PDB file of C-alpha atoms in Angstrom:
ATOM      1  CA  UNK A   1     -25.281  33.401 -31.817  1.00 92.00           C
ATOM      2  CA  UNK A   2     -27.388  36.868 -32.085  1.00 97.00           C
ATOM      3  CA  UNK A   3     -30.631  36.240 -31.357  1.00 98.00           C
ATOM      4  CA  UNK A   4     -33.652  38.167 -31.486  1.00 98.00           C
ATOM      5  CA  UNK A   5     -37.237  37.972 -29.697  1.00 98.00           C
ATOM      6  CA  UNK A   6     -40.055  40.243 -31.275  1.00 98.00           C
ATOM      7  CA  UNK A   7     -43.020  40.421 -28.522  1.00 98.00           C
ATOM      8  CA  UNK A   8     -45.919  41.222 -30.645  1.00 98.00           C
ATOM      9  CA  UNK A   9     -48.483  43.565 -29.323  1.00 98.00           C
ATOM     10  CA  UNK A  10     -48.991  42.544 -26.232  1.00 98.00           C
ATOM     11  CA  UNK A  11     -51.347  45.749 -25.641  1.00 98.00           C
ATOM     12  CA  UNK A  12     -53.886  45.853 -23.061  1.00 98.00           C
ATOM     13  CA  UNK A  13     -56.322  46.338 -25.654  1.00 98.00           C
ATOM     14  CA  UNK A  14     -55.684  43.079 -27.082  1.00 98.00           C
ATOM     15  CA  UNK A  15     -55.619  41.363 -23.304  1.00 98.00           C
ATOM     16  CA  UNK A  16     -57.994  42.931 -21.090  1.00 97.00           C
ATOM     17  CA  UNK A  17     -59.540  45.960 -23.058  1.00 97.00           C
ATOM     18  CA  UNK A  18     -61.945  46.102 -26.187  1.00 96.00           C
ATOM     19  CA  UNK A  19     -60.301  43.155 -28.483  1.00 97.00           C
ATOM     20  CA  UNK A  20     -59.155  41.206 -24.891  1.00 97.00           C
ATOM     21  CA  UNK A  21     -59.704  37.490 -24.438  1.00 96.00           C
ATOM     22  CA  UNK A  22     -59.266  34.711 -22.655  1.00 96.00           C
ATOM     23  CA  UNK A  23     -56.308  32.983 -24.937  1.00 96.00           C
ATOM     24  CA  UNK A  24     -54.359  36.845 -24.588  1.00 98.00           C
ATOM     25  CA  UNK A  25     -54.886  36.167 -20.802  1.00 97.00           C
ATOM     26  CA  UNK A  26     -53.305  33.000 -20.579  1.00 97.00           C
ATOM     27  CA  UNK A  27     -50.581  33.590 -22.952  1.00 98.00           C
ATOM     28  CA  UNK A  28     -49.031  36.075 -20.482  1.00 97.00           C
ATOM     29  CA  UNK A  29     -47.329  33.804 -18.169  1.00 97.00           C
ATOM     30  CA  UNK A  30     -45.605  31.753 -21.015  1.00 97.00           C
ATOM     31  CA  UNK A  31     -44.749  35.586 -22.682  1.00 97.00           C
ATOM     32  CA  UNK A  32     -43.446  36.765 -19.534  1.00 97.00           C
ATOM     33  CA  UNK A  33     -41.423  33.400 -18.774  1.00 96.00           C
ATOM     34  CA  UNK A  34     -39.941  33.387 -22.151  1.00 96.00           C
ATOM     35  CA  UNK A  35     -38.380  37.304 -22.032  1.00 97.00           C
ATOM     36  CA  UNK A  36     -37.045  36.566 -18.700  1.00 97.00           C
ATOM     37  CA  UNK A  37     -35.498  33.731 -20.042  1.00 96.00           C
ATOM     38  CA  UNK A  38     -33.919  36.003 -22.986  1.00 97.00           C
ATOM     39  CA  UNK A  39     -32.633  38.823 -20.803  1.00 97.00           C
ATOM     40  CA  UNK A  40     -30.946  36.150 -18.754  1.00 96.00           C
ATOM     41  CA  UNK A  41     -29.218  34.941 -21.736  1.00 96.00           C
ATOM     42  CA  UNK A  42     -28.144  38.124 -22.941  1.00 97.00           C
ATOM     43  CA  UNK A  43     -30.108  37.990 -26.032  1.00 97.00           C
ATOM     44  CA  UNK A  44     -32.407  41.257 -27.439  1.00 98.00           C
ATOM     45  CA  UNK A  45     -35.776  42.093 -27.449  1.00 98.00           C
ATOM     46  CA  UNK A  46     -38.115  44.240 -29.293  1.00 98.00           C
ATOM     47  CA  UNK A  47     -41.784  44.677 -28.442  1.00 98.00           C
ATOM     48  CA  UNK A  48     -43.980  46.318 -31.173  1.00 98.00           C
ATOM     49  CA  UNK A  49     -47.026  47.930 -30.665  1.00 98.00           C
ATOM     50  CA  UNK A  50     -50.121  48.213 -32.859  1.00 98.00           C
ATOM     51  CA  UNK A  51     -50.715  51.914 -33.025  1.00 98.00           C
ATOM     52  CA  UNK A  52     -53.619  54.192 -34.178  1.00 97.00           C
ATOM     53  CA  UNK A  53     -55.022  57.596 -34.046  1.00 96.00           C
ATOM     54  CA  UNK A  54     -58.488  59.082 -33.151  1.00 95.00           C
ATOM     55  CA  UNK A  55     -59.600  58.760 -36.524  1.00 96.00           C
ATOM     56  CA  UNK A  56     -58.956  54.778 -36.652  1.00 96.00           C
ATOM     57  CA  UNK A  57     -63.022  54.163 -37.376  1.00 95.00           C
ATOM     58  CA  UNK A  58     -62.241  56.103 -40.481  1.00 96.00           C
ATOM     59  CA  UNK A  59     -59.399  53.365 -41.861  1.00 95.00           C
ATOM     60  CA  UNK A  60     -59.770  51.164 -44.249  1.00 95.00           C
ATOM     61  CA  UNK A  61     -58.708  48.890 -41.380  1.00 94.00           C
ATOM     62  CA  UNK A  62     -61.261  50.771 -39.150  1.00 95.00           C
ATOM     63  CA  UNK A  63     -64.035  50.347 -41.706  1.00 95.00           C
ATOM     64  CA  UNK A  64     -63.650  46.286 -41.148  1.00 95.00           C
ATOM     65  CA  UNK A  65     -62.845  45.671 -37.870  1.00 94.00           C
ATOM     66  CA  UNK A  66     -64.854  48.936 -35.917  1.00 95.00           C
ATOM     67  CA  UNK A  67     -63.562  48.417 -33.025  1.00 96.00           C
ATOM     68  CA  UNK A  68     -61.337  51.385 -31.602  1.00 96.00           C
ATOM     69  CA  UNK A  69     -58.146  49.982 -30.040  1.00 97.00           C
ATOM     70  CA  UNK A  70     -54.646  50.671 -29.254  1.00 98.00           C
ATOM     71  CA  UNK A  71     -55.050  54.605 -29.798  1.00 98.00           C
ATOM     72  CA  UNK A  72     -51.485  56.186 -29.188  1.00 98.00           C
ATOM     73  CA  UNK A  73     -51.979  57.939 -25.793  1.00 96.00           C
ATOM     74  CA  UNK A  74     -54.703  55.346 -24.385  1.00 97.00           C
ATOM     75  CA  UNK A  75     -54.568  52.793 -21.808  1.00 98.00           C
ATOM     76  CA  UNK A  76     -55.414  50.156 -24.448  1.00 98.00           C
ATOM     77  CA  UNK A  77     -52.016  50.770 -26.425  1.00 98.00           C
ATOM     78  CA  UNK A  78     -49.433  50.350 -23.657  1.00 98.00           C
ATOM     79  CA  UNK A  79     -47.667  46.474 -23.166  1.00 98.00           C
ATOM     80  CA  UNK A  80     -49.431  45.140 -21.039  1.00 98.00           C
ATOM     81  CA  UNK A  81     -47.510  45.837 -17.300  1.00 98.00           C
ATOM     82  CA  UNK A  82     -46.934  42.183 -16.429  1.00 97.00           C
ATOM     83  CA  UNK A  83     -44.197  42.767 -18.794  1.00 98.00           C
ATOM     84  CA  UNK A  84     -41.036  43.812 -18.542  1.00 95.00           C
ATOM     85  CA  UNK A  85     -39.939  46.163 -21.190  1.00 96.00           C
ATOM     86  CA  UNK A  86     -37.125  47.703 -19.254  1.00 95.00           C
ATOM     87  CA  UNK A  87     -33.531  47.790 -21.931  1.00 95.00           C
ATOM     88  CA  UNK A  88     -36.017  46.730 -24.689  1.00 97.00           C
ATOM     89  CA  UNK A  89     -36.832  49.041 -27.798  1.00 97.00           C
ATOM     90  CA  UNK A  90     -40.446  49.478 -28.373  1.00 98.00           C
ATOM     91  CA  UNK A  91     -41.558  49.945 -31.849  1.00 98.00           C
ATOM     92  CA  UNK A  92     -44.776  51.170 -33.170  1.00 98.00           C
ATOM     93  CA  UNK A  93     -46.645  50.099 -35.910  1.00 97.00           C
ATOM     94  CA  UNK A  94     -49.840  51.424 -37.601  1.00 95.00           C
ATOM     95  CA  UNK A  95     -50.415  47.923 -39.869  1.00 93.00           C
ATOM     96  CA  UNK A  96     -50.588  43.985 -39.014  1.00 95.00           C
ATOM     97  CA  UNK A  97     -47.439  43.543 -40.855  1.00 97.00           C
ATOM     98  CA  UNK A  98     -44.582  46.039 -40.878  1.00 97.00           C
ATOM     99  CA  UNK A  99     -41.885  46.316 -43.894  1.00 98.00           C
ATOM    100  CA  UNK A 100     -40.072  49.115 -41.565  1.00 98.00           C
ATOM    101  CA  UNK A 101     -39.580  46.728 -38.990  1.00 98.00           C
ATOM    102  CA  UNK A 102     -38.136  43.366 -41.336  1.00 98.00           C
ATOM    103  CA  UNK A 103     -35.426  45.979 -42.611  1.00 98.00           C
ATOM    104  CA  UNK A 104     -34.817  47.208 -39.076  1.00 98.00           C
ATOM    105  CA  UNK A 105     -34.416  43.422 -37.846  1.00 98.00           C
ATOM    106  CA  UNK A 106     -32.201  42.856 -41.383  1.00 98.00           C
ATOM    107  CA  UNK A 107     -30.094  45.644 -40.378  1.00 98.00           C
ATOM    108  CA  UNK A 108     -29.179  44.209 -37.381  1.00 97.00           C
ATOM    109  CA  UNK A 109     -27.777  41.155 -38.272  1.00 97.00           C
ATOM    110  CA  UNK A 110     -28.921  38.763 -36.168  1.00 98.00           C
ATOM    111  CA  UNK A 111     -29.016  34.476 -36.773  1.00 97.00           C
ATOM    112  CA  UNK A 112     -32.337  34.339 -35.690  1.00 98.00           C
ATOM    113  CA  UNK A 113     -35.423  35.903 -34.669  1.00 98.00           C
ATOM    114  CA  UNK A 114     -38.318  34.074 -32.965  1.00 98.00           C
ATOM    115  CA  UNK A 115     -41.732  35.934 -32.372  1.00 98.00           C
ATOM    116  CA  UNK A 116     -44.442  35.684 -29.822  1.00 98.00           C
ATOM    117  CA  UNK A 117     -47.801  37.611 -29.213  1.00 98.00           C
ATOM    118  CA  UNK A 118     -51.129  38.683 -30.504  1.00 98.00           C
ATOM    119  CA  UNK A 119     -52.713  38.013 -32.620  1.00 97.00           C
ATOM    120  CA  UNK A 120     -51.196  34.802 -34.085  1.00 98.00           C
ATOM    121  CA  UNK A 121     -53.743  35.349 -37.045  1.00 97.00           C
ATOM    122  CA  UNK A 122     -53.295  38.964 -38.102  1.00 97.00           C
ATOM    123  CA  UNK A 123     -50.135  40.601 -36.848  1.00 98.00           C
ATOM    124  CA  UNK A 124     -48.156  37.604 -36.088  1.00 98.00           C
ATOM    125  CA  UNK A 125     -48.271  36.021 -39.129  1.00 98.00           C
ATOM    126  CA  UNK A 126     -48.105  39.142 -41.248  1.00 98.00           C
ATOM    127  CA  UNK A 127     -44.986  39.666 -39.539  1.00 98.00           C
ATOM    128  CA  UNK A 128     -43.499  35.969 -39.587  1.00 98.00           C
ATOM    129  CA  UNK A 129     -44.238  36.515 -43.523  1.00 98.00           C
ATOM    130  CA  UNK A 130     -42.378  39.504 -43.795  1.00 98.00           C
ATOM    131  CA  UNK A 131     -39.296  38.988 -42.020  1.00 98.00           C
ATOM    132  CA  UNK A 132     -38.894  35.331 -43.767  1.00 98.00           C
ATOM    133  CA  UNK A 133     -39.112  37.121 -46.880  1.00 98.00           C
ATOM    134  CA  UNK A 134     -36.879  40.028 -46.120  1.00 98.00           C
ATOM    135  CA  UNK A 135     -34.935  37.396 -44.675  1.00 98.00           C
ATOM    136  CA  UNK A 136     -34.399  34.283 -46.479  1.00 97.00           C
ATOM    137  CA  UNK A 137     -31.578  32.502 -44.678  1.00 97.00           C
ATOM    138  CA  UNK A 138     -32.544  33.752 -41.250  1.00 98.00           C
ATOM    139  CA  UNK A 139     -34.055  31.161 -38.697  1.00 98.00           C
ATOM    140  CA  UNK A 140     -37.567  32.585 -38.274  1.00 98.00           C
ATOM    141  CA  UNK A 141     -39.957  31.151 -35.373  1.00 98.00           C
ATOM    142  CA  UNK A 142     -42.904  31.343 -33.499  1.00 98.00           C
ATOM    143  CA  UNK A 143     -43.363  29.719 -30.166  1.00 97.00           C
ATOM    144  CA  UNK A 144     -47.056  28.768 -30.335  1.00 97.00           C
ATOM    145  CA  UNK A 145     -47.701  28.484 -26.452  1.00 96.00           C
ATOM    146  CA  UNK A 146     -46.663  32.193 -26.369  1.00 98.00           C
ATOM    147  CA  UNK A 147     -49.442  33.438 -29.535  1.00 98.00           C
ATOM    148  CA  UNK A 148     -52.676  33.422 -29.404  1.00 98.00           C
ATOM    149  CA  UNK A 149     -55.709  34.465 -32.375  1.00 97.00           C
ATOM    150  CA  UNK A 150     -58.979  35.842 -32.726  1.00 95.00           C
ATOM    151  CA  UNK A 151     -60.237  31.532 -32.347  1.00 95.00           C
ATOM    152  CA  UNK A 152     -58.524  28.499 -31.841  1.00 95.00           C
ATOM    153  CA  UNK A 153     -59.064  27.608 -35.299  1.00 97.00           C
ATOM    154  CA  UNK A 154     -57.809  30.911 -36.781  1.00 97.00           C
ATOM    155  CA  UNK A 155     -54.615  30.184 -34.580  1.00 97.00           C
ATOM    156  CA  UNK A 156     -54.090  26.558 -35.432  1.00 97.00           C
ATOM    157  CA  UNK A 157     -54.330  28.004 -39.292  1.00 98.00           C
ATOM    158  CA  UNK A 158     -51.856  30.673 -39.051  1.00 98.00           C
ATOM    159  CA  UNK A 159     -49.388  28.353 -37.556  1.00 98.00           C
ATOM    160  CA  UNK A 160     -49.859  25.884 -40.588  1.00 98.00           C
ATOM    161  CA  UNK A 161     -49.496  28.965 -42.974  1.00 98.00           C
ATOM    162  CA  UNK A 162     -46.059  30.020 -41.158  1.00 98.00           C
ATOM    163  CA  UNK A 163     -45.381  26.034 -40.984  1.00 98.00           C
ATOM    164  CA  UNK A 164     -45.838  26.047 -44.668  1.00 98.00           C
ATOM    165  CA  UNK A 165     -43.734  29.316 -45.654  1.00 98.00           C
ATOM    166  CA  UNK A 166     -40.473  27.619 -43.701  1.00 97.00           C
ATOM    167  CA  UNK A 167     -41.249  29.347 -40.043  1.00 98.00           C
ATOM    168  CA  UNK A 168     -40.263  26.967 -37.775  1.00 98.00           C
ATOM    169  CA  UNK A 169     -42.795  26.669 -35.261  1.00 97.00           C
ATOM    170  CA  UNK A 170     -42.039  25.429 -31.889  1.00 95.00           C
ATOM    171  CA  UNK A 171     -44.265  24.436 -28.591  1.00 90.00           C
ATOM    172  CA  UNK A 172     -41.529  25.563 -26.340  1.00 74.00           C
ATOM    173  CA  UNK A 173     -41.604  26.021 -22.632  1.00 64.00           C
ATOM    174  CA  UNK A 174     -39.719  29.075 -21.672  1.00 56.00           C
ATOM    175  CA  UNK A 175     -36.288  28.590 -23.125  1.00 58.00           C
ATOM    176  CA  UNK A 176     -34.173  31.017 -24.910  1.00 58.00           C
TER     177      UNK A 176
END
């Protein structure tokens, strides 16, 4: 079976820097437990990375959420180092949800692709969405312990949503 994990922007900016918080922070162990446990079984990885310019405050995106973050170039936009990305392809991406990366991830044929990450609400989701779409008879999922949103609540509804759209979503512990 070809399996995929997508680690979604786990940034330092969305950890420790100027969108951090505490649910990012206790993710990590669970995130970093769960890629070990896929480079041990041989499977893939691909972390993405939310990705902006200098002029980000100037975005539409920028215009509702002013908070800089995850400039390319800045210490906010690297995974965060408790990670290891080593024989993993990092890909960026300047929106929540990426249409480049669900035909990337079609083109590679793979039986299924789980995701993980930040934020459950916004980029996970978006993403979920996307690749279910793009990829109708693929086994899409999202371990919750290793996502976390903006609130509790905001998580809790983005897992329903994916729940809803046929993403399985599982409580795992670490396993591949």
């Amino acid at each position: 079976m070809k399996k995929l994990l997508i680690v979604v922007d786990m940034q330092n900016d969305f950890i420790t820097g100027s969108l951090g918080s505490a649910q990012a922070q206790r993710i990590l162990p669970h995130v970093q437990a769960k890629i070990a446990a896929y480079k041990q079984n041989g499977h893939q990885i691909l972390f993405t990375r939310d990705t902006h310019d200098d002029n980000y405050l100037m975005t539409q995106e920028g215009k509702y959420l002013p908070v800089v973050h995850c400039v390319a170039g800045a210490e906010g936009h690297l995974i965060a180092a408790e990670l290891d990305t080593g024989d993993c392809e990092v890909f960026d991406k300047p929106t929540f949800g990426s249409l480049d990366l669900a035909r990337q991830v079609a083109a590679g044929g793979f039986d299924e692709v789980e995701l993980c990450g930040l934020c459950t609400d916004i980029c996970v989701v978006s993403n979920a969405l996307i690749l279910k779409a793009q990829l109708p008879e693929t086994k899409i999922s999202v371990d919750a312990r290793c996502c976390a949103g903006v609130t509790e609540e905001s998580h809790q509804a983005a897992l329903l949503t994916m729940k809803m759209c046929q993403v399985n979503v599982t409580y795992n512990k670490e396993g591949a």
